[in-house]
Tab-separated table of C-alpha atoms and ligand atoms in Angstrom:
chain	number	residue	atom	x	y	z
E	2	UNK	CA	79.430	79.978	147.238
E	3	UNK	CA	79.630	83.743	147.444
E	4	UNK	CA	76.654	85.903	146.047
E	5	UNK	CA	77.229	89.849	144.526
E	6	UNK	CA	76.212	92.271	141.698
E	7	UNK	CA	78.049	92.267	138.303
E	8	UNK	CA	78.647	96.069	138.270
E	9	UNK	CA	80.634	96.063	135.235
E	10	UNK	CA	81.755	93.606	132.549
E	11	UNK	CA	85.233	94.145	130.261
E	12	UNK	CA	87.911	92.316	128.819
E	13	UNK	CA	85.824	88.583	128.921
E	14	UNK	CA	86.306	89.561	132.983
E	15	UNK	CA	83.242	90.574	134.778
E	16	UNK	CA	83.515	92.823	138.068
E	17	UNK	CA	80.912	91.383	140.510
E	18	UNK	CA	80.335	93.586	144.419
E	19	UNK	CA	80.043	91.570	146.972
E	20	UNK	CA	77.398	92.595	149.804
E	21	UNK	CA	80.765	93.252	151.701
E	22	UNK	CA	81.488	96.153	148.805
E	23	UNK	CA	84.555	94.202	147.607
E	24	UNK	CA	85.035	93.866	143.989
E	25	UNK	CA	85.954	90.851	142.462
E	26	UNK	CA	86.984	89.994	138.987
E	27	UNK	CA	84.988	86.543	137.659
E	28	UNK	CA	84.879	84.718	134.713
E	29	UNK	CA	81.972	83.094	133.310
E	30	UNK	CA	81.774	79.421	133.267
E	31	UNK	CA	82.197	78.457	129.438
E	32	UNK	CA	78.770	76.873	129.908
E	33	UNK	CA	77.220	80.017	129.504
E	34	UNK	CA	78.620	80.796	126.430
E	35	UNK	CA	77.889	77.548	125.213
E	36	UNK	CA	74.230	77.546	125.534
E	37	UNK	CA	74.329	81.534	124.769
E	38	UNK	CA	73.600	82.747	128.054
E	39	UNK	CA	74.675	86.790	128.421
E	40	UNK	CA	76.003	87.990	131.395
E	41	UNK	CA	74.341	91.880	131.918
E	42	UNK	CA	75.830	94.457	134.501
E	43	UNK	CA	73.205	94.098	136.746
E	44	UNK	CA	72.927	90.576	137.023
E	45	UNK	CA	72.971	89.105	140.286
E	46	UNK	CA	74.937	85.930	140.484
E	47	UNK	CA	76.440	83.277	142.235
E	48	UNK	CA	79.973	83.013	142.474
E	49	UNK	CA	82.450	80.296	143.702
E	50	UNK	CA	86.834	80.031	143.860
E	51	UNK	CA	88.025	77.766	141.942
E	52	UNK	CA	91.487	75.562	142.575
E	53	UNK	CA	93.786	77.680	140.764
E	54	UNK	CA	92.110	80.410	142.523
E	55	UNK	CA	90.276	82.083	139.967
E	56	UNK	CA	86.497	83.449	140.695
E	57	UNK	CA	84.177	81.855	138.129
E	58	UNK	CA	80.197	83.078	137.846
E	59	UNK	CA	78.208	80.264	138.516
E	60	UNK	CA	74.955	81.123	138.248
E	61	UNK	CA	72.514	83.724	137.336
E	62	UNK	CA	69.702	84.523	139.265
E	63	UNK	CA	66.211	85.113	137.472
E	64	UNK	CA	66.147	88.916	136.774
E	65	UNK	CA	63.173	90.975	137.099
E	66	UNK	CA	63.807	93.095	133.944
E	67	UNK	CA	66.394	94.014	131.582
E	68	UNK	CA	66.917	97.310	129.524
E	69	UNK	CA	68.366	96.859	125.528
E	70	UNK	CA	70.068	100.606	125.578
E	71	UNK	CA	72.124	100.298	127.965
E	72	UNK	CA	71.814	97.061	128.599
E	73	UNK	CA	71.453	96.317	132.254
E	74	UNK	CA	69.289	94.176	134.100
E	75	UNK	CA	67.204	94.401	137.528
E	76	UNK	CA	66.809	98.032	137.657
E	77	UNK	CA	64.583	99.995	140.367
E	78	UNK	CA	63.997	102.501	138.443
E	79	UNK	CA	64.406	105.177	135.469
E	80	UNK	CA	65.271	108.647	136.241
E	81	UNK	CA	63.616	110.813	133.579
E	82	UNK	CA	65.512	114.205	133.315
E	83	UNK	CA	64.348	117.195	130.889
E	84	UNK	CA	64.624	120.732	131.308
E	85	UNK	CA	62.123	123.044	131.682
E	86	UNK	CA	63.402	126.010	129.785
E	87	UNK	CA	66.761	125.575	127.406
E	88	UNK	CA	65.878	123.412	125.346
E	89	UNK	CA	61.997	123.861	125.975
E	90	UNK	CA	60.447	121.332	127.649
E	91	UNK	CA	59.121	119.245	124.435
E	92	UNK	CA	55.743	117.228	125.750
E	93	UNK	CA	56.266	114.834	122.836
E	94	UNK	CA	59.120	113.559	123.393
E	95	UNK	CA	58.762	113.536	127.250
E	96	UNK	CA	55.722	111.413	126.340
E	97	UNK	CA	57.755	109.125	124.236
E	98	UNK	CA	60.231	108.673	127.127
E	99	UNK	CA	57.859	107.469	129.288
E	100	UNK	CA	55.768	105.169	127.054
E	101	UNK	CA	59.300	103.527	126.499
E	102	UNK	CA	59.942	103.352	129.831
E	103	UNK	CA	56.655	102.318	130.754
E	104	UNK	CA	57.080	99.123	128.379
E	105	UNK	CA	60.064	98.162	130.367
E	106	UNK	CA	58.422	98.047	133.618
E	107	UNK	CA	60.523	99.774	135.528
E	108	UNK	CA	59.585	102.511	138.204
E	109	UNK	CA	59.802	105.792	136.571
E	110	UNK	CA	60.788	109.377	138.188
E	111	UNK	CA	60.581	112.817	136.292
E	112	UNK	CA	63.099	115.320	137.070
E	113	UNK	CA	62.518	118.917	135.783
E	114	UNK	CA	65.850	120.161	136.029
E	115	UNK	CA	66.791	124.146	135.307
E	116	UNK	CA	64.066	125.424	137.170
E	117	UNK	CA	66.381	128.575	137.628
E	118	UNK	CA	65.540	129.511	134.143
E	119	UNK	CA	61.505	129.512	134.163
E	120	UNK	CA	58.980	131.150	136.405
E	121	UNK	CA	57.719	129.408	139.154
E	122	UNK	CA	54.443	129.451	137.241
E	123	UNK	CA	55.110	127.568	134.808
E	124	UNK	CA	57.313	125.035	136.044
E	125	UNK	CA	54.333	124.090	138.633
E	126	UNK	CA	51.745	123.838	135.930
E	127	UNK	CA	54.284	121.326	134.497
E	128	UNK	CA	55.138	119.595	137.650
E	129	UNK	CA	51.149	119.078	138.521
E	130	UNK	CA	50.033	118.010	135.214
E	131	UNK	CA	52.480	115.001	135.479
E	132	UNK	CA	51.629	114.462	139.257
E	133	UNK	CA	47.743	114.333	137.915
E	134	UNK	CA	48.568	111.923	135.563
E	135	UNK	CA	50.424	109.798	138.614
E	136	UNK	CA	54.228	110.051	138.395
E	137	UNK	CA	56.364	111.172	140.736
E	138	UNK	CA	57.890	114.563	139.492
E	139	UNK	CA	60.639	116.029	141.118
E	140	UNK	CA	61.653	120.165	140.390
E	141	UNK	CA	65.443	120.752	140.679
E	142	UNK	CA	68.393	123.160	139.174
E	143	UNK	CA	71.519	121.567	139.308
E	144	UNK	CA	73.204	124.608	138.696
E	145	UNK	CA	71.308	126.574	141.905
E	146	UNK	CA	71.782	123.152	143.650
E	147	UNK	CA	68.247	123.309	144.879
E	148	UNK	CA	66.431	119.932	144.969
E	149	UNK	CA	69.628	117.767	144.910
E	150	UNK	CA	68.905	116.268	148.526
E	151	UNK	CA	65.319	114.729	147.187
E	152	UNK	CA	67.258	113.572	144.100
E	153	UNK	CA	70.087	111.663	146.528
E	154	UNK	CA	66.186	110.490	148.577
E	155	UNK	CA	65.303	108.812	145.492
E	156	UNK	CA	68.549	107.255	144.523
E	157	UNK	CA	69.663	105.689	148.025
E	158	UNK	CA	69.668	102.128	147.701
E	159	UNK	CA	68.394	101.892	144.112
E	160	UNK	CA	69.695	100.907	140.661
E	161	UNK	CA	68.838	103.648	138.533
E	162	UNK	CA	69.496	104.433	134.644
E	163	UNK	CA	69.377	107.992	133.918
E	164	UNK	CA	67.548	109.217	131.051
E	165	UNK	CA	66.488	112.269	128.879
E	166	UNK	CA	67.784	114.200	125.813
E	167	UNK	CA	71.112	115.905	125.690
E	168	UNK	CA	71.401	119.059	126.851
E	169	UNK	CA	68.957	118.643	129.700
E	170	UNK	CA	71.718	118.665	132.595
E	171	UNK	CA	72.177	115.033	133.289
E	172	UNK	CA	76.037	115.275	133.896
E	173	UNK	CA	75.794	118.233	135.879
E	174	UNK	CA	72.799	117.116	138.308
E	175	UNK	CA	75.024	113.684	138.617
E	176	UNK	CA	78.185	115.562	139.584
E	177	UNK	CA	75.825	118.174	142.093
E	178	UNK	CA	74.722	114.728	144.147
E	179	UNK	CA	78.250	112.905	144.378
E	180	UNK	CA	81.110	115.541	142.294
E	181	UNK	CA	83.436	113.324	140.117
E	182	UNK	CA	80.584	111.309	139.097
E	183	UNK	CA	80.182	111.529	135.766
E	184	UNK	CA	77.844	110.209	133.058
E	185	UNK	CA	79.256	109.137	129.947
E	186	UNK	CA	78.668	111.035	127.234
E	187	UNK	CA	77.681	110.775	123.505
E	188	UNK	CA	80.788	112.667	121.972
E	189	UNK	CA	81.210	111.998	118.408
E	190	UNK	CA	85.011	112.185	119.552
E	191	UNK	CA	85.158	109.466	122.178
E	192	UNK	CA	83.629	107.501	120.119
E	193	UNK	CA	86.061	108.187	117.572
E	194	UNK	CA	89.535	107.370	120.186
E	195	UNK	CA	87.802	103.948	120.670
E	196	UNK	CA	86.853	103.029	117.223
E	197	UNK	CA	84.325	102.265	115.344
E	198	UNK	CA	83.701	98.441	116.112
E	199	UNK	CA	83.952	98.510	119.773
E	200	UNK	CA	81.254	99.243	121.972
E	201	UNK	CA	81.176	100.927	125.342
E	202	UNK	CA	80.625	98.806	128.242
E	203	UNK	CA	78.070	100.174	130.593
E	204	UNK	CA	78.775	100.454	134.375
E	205	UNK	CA	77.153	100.970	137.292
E	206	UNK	CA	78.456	103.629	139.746
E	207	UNK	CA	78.445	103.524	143.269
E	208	UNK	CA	77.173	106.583	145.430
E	209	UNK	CA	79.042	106.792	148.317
E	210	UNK	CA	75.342	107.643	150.158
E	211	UNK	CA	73.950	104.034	149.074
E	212	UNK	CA	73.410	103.168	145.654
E	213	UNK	CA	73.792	102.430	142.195
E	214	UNK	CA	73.693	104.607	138.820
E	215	UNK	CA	74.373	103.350	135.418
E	216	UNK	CA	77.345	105.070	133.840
E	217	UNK	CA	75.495	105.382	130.229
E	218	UNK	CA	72.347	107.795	129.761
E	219	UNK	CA	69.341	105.522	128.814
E	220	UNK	CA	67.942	106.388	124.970
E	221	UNK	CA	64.637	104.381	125.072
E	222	UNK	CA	64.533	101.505	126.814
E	223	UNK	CA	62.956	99.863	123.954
E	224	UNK	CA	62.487	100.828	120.304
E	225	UNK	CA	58.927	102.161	119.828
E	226	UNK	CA	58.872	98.895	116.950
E	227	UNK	CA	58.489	96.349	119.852
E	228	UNK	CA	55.114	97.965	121.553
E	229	UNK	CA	51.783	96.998	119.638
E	230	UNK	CA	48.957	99.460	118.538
E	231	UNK	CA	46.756	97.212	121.992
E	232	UNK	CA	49.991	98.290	123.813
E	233	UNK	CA	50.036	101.486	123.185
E	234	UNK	CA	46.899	102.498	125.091
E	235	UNK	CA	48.040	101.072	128.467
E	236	UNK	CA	51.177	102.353	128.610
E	237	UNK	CA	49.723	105.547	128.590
E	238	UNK	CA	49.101	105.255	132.319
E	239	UNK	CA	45.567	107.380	132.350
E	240	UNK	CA	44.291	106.111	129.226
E	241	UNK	CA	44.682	102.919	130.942
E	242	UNK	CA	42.804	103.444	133.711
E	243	UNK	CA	39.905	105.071	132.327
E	244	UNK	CA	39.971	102.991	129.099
E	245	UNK	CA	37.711	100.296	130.896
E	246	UNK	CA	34.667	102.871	130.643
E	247	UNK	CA	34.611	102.981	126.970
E	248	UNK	CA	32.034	101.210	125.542
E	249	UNK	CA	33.786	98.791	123.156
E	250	UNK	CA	36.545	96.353	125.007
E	251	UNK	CA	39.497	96.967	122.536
E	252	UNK	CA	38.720	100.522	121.868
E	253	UNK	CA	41.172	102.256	120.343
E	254	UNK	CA	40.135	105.631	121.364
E	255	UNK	CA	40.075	107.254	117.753
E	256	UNK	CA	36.458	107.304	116.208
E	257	UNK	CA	35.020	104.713	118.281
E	258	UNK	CA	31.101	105.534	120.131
E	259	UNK	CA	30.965	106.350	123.665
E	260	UNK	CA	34.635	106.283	123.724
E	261	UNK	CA	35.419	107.244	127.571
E	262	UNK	CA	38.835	108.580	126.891
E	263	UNK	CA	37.511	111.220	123.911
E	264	UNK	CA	35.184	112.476	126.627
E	265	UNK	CA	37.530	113.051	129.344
E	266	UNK	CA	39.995	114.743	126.798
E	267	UNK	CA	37.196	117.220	126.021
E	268	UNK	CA	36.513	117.857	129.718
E	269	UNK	CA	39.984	118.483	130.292
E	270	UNK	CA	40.583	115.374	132.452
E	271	UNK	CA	42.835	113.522	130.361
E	272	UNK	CA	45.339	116.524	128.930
E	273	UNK	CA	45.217	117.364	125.281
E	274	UNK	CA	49.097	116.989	124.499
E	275	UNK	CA	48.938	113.472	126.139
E	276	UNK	CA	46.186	112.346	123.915
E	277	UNK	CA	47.707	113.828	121.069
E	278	UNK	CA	51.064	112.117	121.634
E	279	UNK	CA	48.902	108.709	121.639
E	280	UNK	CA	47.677	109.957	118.289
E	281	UNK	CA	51.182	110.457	117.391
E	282	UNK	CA	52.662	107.172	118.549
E	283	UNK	CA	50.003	105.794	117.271
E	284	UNK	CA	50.130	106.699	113.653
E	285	UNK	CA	54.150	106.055	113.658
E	286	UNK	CA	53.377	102.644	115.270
E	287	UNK	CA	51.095	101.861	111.962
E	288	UNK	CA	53.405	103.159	109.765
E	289	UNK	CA	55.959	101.019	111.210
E	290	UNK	CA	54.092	97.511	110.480
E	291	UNK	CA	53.024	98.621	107.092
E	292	UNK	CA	56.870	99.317	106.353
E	293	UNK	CA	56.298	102.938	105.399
O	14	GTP	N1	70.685	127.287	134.042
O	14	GTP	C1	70.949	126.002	134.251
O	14	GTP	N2	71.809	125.353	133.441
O	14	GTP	C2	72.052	124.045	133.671
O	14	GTP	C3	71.444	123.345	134.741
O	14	GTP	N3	71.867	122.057	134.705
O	14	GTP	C4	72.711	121.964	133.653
O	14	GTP	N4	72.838	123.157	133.025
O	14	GTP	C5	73.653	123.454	131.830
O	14	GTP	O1	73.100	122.771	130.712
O	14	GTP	C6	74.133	122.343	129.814
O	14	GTP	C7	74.009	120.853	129.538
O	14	GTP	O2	74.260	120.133	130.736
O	14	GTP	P1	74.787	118.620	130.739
O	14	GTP	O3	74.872	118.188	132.151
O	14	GTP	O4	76.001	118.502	129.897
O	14	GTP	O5	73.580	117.916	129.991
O	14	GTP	P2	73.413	116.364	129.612
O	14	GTP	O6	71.975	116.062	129.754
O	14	GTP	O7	74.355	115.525	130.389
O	14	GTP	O8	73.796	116.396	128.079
O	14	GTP	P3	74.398	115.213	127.127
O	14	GTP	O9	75.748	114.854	127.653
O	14	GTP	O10	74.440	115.860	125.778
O	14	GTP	O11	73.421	114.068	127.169
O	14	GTP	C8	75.443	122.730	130.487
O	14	GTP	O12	75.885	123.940	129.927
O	14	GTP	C9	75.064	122.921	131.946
O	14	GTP	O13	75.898	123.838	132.609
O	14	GTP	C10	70.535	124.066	135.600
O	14	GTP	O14	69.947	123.558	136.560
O	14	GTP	N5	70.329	125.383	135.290
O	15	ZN	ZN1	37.944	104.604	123.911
């Protein structure tokens, strides 16, 4: 039995890599369909010949997460990519990215991209307010092609998703590390040439340096529907930590007494726009279970 990575999935055929790099086209044993067991680009499996000397997948080892959009399983990590300047660098929605990817417990790296646009100013204030908080933040211009060789650094060895709103440079930092490597993109008219009912397949990319990238920009790994109002707080990573110093276990850090996290907003330890986004998510969470 032979072992390898199911890098891509089309046609009822999936394309497993061997540690070898050779690509081999499987199907799945009909057992898996019958007890409705999906197959996810990702998955690592087991894989045998069979007489007629067809590869079948055998088995699927346990995975250590999965992602709904796109759906691929065992990722390393989530590649976070906004721009500093054009479109501004929007705090909620970076927020919002995280929290989602937070959920999905994957390792998470920012990448400010278009630093070329902003002073270096500002996009340090940026880059050390989310280094405070504990991520690892990475400053880059794909166009100036400064930064790219941390990027590669990160990506070496790794299954990654990339993620971030359109516009940001995705694409074009994908193309500055390996050129002809392209992310798929959300054009109204691709989507169009393949019609309406059929649904892209994700798959994952090899870089020539070492390394794995999903073809399809991640959009929220999941919806914010599927994280509770409890949830909520630890995903925030510094609420988290700090939350155990509130007085009331189950705080929810709103109007509470001796609320910890209140008190370091107001000392400027926990940032204002990161509390506020909490609010935000928050309220929309609510909302949400009371069907408004
Ligand atoms: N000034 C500057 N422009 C950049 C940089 N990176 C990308 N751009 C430009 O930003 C625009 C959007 O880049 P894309 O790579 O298409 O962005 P994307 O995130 O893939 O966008 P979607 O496909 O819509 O998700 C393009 O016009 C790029 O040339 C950068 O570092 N500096
Ligand atoms: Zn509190």
């Amino acid at each position: 039995m032979d072992e390898g990575l199911v890098v891509k999935g089309l046609g009822g055929f999936y394309f497993v890599k061997k540690s070898d790099g050779s690509l081999i086209r499987c199907k799945a044993r009909g057992r898996f369909k019958k007890e409705n067991i999906n197959i996810f680009v990702g998955d690592k499996v087991k894989i045998i010949r069979t007489i007629d000397n067809t590869w079948v997948i055998e088995e699927i080892m346990p995975r250590t997460n999965f992602i709904i959009r796109p759906p691929v399983a065992n990722i390393d990590q989530c590649i976070i990519v906004f721009a500093v300047k054009n479109p501004d660098l929007n705090y909620s929605q970076l927020n919002r990215f995280l929290i989602l990817a937070e959920k999905s417990n994957v390792e998470i790296v920012i990448c400010l991209n278009k630093i070329d646009l902003a002073e270096e100013r500002e996009v340090k204030e940026i880059e050390r307010k989310y280094l405070n908080i504990g991520y690892e933040v990475l400053t880059l211009s794909a166009k100036k092609k400064s930064g790219i060789e941390n990027l590669k650094t990160v990506l070496k060895d790794k299954i990654s998703v990339v993620s971030g709103p359109s516009g940001v440079g995705k694409s074009t930092l994908l193309n500055a590390i390996q050129p002809g490597l392209k992310l798929a993109t959300g054009d109204l008219s691709e989507k169009i040439k393949q019609g309406r009912h059929t649904t892209r397949h994700v798959e994952l990319l090899q870089l020539d340096f070492g390394g794995l990238v999903a073809d399809t920009p991640g959009f929220g790994y999941f919806k914010l529907e599927d994280i509770t109002p409890e949830e909520l707080s630890d995903l925030f990573i510094e609420i988290n930590r700090a939350a155990r110093y509130c007085r009331f276990k189950g705080c929810m850090h709103l109007h509470e007494p001796d609320c910890e996290i209140k008190r370091q907003v107001e000392h400027g330890l926990i940032y204002k726009e990161r509390y506020d986004s909490y609010i935000e998510l928050l309220r929309e969470i609510d909302d949400n279970r009371r069907g408004l």
